[in-house]
Short mmCIF file of C-alpha atoms in Angstrom, two decimals:
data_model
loop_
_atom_site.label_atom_id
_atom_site.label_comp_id
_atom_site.label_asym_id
_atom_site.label_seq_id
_atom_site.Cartn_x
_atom_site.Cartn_y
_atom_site.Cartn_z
CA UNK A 1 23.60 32.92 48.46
CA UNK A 2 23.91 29.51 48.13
CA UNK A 3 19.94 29.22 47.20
CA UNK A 4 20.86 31.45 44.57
CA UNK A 5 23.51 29.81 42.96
CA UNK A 6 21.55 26.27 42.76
CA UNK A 7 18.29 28.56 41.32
CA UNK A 8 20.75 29.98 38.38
CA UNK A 9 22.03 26.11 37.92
CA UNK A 10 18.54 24.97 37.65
CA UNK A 11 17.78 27.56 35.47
CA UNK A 12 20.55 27.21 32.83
CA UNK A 13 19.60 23.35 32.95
CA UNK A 14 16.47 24.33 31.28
CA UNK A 15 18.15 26.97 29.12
CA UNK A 16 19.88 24.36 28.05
CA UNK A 17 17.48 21.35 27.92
CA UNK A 18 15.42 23.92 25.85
CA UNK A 19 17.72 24.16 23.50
CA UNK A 20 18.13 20.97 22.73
CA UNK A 21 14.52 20.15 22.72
CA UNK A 22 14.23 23.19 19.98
CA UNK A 23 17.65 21.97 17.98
CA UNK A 24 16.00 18.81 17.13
CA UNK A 25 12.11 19.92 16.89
CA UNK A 26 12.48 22.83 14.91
CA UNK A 27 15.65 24.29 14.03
CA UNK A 28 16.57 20.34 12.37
CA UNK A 29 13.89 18.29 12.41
CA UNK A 30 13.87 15.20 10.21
CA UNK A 31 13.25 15.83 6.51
CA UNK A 32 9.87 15.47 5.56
CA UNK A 33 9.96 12.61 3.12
CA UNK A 34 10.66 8.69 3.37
CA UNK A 35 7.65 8.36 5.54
CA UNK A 36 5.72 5.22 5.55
CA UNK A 37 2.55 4.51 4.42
CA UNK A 38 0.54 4.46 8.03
CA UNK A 39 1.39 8.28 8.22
CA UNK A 40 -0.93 9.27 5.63
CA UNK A 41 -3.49 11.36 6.57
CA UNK A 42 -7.19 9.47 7.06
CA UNK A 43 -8.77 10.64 3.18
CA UNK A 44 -5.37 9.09 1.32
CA UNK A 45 -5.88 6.23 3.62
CA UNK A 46 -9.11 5.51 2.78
CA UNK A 47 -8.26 6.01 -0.91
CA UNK A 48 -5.70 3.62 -0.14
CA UNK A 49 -8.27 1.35 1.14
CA UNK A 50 -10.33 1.93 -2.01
CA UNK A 51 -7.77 0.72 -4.64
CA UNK A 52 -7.34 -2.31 -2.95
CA UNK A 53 -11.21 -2.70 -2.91
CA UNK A 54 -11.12 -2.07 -6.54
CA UNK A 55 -8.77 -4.57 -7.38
CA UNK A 56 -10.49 -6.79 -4.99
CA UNK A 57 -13.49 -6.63 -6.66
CA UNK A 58 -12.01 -7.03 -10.29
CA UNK A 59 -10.27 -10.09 -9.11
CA UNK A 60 -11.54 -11.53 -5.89
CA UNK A 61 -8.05 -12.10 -5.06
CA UNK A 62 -8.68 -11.85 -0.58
CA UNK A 63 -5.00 -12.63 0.32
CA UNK A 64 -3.51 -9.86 -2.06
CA UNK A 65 -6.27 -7.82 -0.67
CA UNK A 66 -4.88 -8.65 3.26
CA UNK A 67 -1.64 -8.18 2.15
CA UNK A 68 -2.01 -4.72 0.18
CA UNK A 69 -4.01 -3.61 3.54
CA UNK A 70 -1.02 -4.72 5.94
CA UNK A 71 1.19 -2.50 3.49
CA UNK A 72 -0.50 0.68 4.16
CA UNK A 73 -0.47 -0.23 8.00
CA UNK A 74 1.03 -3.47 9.60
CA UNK A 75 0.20 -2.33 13.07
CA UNK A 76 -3.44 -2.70 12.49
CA UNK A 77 -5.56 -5.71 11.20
CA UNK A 78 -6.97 -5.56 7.71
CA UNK A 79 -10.49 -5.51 9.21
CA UNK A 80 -9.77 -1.81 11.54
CA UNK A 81 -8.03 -0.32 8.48
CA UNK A 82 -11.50 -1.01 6.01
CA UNK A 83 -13.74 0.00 8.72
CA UNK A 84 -11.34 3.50 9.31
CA UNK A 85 -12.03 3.84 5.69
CA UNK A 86 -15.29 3.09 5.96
CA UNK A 87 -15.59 5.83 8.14
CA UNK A 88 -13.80 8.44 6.29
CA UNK A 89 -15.31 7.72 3.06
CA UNK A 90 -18.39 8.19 4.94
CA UNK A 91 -17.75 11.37 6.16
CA UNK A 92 -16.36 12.43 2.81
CA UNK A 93 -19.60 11.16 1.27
CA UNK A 94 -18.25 9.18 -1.49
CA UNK A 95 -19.80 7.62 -4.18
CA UNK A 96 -22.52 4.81 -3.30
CA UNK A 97 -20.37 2.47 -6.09
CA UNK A 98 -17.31 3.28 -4.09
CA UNK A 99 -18.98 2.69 -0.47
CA UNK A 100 -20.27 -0.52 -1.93
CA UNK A 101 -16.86 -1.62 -2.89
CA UNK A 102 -15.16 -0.65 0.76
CA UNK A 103 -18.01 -2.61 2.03
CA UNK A 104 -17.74 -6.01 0.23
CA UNK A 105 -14.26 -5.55 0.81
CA UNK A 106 -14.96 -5.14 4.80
CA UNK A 107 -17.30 -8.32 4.93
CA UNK A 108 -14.48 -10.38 2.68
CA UNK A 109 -11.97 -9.41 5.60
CA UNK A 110 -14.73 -9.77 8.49
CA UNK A 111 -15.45 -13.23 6.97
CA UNK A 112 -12.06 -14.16 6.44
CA UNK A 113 -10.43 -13.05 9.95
CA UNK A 114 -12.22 -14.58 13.42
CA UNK A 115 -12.50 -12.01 15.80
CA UNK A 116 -11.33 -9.19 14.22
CA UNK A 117 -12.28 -5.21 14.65
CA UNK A 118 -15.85 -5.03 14.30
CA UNK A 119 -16.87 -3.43 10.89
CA UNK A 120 -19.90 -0.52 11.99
CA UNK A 121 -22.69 -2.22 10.10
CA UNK A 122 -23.79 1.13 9.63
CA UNK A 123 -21.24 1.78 7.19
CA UNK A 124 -21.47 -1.23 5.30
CA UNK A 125 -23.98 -0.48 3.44
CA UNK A 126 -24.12 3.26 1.00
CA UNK A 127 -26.49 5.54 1.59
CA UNK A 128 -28.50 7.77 -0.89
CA UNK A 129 -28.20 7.52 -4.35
CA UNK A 130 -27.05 9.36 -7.74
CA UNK B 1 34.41 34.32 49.32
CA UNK B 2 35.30 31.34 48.44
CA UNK B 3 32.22 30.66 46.64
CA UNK B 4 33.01 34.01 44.57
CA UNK B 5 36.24 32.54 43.96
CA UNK B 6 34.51 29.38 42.19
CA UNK B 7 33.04 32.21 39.44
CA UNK B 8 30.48 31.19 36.77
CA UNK B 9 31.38 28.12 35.33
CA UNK B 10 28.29 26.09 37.02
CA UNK B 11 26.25 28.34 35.06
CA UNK B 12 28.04 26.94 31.78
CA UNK B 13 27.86 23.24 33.68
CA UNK B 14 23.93 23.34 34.04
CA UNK B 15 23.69 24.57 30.27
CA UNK B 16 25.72 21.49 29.09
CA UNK B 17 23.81 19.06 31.06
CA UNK B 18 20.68 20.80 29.98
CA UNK B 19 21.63 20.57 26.01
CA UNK B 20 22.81 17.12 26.15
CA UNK B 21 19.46 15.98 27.74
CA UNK B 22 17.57 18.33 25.71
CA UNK B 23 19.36 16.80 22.50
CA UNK B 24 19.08 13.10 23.37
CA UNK B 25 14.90 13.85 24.36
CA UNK B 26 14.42 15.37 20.58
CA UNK B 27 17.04 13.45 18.77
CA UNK B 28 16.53 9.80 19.97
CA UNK B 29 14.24 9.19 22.81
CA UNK B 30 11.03 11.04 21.45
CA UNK B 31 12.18 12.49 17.90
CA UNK B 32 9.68 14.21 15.84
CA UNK B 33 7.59 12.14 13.68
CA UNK B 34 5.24 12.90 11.14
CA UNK B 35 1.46 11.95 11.00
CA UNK B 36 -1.39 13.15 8.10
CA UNK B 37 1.38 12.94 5.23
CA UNK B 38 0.78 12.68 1.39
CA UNK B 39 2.17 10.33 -0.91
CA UNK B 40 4.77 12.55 -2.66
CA UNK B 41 6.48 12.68 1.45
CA UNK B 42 6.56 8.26 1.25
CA UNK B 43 9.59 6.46 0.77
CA UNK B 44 10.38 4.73 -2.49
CA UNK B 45 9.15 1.62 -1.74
CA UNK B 46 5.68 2.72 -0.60
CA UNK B 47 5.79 5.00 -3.67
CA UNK B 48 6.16 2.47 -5.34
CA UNK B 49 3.12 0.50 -3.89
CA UNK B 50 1.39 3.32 -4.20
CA UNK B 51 2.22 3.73 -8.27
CA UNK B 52 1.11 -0.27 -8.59
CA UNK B 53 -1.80 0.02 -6.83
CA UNK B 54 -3.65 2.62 -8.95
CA UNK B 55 -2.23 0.50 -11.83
CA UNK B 56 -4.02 -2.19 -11.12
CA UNK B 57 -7.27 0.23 -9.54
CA UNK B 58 -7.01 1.54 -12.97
CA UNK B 59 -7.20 -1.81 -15.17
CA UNK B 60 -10.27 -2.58 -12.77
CA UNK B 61 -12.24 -0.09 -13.50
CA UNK B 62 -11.46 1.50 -16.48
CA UNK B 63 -11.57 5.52 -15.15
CA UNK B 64 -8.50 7.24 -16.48
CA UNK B 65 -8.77 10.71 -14.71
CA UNK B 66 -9.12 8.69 -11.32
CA UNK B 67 -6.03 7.24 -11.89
CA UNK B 68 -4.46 10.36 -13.22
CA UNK B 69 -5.49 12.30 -9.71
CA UNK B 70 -4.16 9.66 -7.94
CA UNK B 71 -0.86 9.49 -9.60
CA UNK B 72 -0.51 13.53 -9.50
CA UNK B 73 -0.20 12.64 -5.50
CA UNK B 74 2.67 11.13 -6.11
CA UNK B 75 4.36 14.75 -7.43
CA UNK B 76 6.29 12.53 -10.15
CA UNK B 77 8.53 14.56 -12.72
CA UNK B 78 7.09 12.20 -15.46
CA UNK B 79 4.49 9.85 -14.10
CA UNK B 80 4.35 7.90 -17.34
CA UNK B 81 8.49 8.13 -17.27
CA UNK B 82 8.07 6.09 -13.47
CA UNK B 83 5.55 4.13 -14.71
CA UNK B 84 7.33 2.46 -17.54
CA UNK B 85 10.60 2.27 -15.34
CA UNK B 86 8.68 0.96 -12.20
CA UNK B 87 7.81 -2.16 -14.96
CA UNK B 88 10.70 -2.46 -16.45
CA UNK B 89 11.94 -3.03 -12.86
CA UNK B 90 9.56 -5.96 -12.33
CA UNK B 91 10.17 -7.53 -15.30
CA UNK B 92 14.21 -7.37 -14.57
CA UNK B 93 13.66 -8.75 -11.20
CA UNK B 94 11.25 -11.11 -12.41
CA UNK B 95 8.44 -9.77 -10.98
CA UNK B 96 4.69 -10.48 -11.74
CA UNK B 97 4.62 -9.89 -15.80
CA UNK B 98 0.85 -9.09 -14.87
CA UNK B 99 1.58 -5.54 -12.28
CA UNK B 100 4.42 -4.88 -15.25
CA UNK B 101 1.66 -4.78 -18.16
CA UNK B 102 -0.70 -3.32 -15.55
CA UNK B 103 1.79 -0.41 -14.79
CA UNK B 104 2.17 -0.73 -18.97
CA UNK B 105 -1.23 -0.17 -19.67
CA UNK B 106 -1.59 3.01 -17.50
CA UNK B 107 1.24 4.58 -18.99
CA UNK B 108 0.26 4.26 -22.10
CA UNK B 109 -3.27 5.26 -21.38
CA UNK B 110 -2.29 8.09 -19.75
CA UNK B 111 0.08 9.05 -22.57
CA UNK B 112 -3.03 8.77 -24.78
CA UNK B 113 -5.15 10.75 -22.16
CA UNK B 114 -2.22 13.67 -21.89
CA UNK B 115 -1.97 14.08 -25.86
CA UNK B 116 -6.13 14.98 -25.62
CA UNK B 117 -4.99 17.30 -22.81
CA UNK B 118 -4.74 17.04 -19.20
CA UNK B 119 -8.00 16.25 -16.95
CA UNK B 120 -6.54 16.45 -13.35
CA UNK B 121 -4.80 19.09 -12.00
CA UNK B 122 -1.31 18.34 -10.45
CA UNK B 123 -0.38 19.60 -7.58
CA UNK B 124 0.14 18.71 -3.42
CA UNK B 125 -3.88 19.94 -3.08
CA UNK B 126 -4.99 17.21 -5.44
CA UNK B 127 -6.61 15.18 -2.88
CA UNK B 128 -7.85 11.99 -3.49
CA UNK B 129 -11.78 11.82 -3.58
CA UNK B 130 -12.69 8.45 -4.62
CA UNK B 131 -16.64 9.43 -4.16
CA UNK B 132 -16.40 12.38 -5.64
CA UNK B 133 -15.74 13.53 -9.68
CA UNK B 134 -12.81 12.34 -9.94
CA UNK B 135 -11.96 15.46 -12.42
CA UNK B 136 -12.53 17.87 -10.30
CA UNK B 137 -9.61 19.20 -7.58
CA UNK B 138 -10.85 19.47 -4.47
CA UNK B 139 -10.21 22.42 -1.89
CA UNK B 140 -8.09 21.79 0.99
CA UNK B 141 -4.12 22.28 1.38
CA UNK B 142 -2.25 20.00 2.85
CA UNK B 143 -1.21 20.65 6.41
CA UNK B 144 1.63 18.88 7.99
CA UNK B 145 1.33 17.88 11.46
CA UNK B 146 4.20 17.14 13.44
CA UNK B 147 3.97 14.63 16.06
CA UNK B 148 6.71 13.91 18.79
CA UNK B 149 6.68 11.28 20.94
CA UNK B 150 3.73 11.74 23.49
CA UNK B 151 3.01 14.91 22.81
CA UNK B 152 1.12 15.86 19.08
CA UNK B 153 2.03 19.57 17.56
CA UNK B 154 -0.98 19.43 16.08
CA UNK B 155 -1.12 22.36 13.22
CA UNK B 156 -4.41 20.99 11.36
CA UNK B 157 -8.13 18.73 12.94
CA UNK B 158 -6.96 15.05 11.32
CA UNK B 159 -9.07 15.78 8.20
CA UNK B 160 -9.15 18.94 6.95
CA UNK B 161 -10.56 18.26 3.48
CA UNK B 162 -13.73 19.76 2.06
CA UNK B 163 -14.22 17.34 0.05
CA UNK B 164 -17.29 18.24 -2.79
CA UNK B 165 -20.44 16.42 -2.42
CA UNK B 166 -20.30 13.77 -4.77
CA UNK B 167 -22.36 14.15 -8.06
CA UNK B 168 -22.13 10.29 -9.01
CA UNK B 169 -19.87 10.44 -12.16
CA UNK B 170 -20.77 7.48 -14.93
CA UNK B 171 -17.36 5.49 -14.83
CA UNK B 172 -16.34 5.11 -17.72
CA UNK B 173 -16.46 1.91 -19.87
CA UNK B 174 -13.93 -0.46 -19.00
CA UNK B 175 -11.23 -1.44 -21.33
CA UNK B 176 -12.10 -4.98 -22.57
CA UNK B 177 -9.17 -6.87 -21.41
CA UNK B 178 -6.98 -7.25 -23.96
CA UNK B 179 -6.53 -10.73 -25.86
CA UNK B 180 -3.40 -11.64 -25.36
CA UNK B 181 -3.48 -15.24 -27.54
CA UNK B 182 -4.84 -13.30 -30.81
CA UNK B 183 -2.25 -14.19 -32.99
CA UNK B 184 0.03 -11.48 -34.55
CA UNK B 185 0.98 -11.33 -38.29
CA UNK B 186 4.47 -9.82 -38.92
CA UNK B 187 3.60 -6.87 -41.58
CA UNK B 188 7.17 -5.57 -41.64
CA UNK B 189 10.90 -6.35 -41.03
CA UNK B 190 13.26 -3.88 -42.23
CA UNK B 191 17.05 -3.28 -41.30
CA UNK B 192 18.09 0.50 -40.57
CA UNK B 193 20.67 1.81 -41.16
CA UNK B 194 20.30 5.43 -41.61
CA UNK B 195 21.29 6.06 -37.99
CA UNK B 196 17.76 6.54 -36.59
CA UNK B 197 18.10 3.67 -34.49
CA UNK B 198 21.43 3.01 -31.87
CA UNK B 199 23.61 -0.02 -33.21
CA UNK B 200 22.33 -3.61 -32.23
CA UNK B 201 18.24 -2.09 -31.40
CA UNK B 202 15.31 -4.21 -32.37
CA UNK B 203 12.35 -2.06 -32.13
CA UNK B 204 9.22 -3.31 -32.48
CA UNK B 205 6.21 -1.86 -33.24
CA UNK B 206 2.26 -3.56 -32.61
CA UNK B 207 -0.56 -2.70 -33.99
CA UNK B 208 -4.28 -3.80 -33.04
CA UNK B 209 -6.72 -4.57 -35.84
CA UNK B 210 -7.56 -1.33 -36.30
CA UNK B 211 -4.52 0.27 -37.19
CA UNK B 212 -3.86 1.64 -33.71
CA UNK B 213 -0.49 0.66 -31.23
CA UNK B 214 -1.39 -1.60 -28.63
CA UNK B 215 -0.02 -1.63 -25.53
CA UNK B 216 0.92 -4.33 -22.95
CA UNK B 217 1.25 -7.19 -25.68
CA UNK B 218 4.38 -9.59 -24.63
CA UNK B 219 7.29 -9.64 -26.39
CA UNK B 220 9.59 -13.07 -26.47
CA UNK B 221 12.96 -13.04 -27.22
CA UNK B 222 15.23 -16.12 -27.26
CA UNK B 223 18.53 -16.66 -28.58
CA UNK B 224 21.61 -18.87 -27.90
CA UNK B 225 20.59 -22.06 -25.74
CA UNK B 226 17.13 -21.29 -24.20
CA UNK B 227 17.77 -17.70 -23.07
CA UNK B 228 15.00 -15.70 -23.29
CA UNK B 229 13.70 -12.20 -22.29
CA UNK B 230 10.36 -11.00 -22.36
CA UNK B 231 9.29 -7.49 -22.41
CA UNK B 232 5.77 -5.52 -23.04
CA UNK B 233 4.97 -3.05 -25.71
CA UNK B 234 3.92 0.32 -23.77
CA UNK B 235 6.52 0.82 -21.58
CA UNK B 236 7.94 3.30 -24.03
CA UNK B 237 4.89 5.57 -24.49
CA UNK B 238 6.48 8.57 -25.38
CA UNK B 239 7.85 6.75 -29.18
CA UNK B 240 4.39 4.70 -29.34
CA UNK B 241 2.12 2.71 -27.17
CA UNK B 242 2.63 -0.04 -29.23
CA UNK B 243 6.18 0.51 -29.39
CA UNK B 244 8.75 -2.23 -27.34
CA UNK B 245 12.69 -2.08 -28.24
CA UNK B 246 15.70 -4.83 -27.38
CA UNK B 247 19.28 -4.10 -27.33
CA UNK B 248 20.98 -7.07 -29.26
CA UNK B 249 24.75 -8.28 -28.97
CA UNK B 250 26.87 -8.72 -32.02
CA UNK B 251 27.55 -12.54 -32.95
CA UNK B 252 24.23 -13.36 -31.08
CA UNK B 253 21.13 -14.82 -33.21
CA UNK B 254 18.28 -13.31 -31.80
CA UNK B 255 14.46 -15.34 -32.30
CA UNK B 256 11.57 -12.97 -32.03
CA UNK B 257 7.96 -13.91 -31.04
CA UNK B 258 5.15 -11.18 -30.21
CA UNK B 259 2.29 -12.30 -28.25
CA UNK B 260 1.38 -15.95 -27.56
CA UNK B 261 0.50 -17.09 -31.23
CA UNK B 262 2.06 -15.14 -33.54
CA UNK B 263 4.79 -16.37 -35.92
CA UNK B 264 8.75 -16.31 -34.55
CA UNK B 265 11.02 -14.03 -36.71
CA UNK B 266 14.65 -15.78 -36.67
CA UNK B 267 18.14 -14.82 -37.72
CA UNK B 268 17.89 -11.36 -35.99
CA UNK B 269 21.33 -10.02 -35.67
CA UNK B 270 23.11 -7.00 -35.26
CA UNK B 271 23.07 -5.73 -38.93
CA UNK B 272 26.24 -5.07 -41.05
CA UNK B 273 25.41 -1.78 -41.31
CA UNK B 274 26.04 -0.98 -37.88
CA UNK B 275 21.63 -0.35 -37.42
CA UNK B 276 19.09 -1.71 -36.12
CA UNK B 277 16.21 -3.73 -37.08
CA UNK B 278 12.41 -2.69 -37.02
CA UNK B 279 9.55 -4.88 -37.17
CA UNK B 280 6.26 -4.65 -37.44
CA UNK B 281 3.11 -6.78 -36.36
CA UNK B 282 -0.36 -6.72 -36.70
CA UNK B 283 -3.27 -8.10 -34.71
CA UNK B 284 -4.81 -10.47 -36.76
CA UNK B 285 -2.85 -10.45 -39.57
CA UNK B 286 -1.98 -7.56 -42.16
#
């Protein structure tokens, strides 16, 4: 009897723990909005990553460059977020003009930070042509 | 007996304890955070980040429909409506005049670019494919993912867009950068007072040698002792692209100077009339 009662307690402790879990995962979860910029997915990030090459090229400016990078993610170093692009905009096949600018952008930030992520060399450089 | 005589209520115990612990695991200790977002879902300040950095993508190289896709991320009533306010905003807070005539010049290109009819569709599934023709939408919906503490609901793979192969797109010419020290003639100064413009507004109007408005040319205004403000033509591209306006105080003398070499209008002041003034100027003289 008593084994029973302490099963039923258990039990309505995860009724009720279930519950809870459910209120504030599903039935009320945050609002989807106000989100910061290291929560976008991988292809806006490596657009991201592309205006900032852009401008980078345009104006050869490297510190707004670091500091537009640490804006879209200031828990990783410049250097990992260009080579993440890298990789993405690989995948996506961009353009070989747009590759090339990711990639002078990636050995500015290499040259500029000692010891930083590793930019795949493989990337660097755009493959095929128009 | 006597445990028959303690009833239910430990069934009503456990489901408390179980709720509160449930609530404080999804509420505070591992709530549910987002990953693979789009930029309409960032906060204002990233927005506007975001808005400045295809500004100045945009005055680098030149390709308006890139710019235009990128902004359509954003899911802006009026992009060209933020744009101008977002440099207003800089200016006011005495930002860098350079990302206000930046943000300018995209508005007003953009205005331009609407009036020959839209290029990028709008829209949540306009993603963002640098490599690819920037015109053309790309497939994919956007798939939220919710992540919780350890655990990922994951609803979509990370990247889920088919992204067209690339056919390499010619970018388009680059705006020559526009020559900021040309010196402007005044062509025009004319009080109104028919009511089209509020009481106390100096509008002013720019044209480029050719005729058309230009956009993102300074504007100086000075009056009393050594207060200025400057402001950009542009940032009003719904009147004109090379249109700029100033609110003037009664009693105040206002001093008027467009671009850096042009000739200073003086003795602007509210007119009698209860109008406005309108002036004119002209790249390069009339």
């Amino acid at each position: 009897m008593r084994f029973g009662r302490f099963f039923l307690f258990l039990l309505s402790i995860l009724a009720g723990l279930g519950a809870g879990v459910a209120y504030g995962w599903v039935i009320n979860p945050p609002p989807y909005r106000d989100l910061a910029p290291s929560t976008l997915r991988a292809d806006y990030k490596a657009d991201y990553v592309l205006m900032v090459a852009e401008i980078y090229r345009q104006d050869g400016q490297l510190p707004q460059a670091l500091r537009r990078l640490s804006q879209l993610d200031a828990s990783l170093t410049p250097a990992r977020i260009v080579a993440e692009a890298l990789l993405t905009a690989s995948d996506l096949d961009y353009a070989p003009s747009d590759l090339a600018a990711l990639s002078a952008l990636a050995q500015a930030v290499q040259s500029s930070s000692s010891g930083g992520t590793a930019v795949p060399a493989t990337q660097a450089a755009p493959k095929g042509t128009p | 007996m006597n445990e028959e005589r303690r009833g239910h209520w430990y069934l009503l115990t456990g489901l408390l304890i179980g709720l509160a612990a449930g609530l404080l695991i999804s509420l505070v200790i591992s709530p549910l955070r987002y990953a693979d977002s789009d930029p309409s879902a960032l906060n204002e300040v990233a927005k506007n980040q975001f808005r400045q950095l295809v500004a100045l993508a945009f005055q680098a190289n030149g390709n308006i429909p890139r710019a235009q896709g990128r902004l359509s991320l954003l899911r802006d009533a009026d992009p060209n409506r933020e744009l101008a306010a977002q440099a207003q905003r800089i200016l006011g807070e005495g930002g860098s005049p350079d990302e206000a005539r930046a943000l300018a010049a995209l508005a007003s290109a953009l205005s331009g670019s609407q009036s020959a009819g839209p290029v990028q569709p709008s829209g949540a599934n306009a993603t963002p494919t640098a490599g690819a023709d920037p015109g053309q939408p790309t497939a994919p919906a956007i798939t939220l993912t919710l992540v919780t503490g350890e655990a990922i609901q994951t609803a979509t793979p990370p990247r889920p867009t088919a992204t067209p192969r690339p056919t390499f797109t010619p970018r388009p010419t680059a705006t020559p950068p526009r020559v900021l020290d040309a010196p402007f003639t005044l062509t025009n100064q004319v009080q109104i007072c028919d009511g089209s413009l509020p009481a106390g507004r100096l509008a002013v109007l720019v044209t480029g040698k050719d005729g058309q408005p230009l956009a993102g040319v300074p504007v100086l205004v000075t009056w009393g002792e050594g207060q200025t403000s400057t402001f950009y033509t542009g940032l009003a591209p719904e009147i004109s692209p090379g249109y700029a306006d100033f609110q003037m105080q009664p009693g105040i003398t206002y001093t008027l100077k467009v671009g850096e070499a042009s000739e200073a209008v003086t003795g602007l002041e509210v007119p009698s009339c209860g109008g406005g003034w309108r002036v004119e100027f002209t790249e390069g003289g009339g």
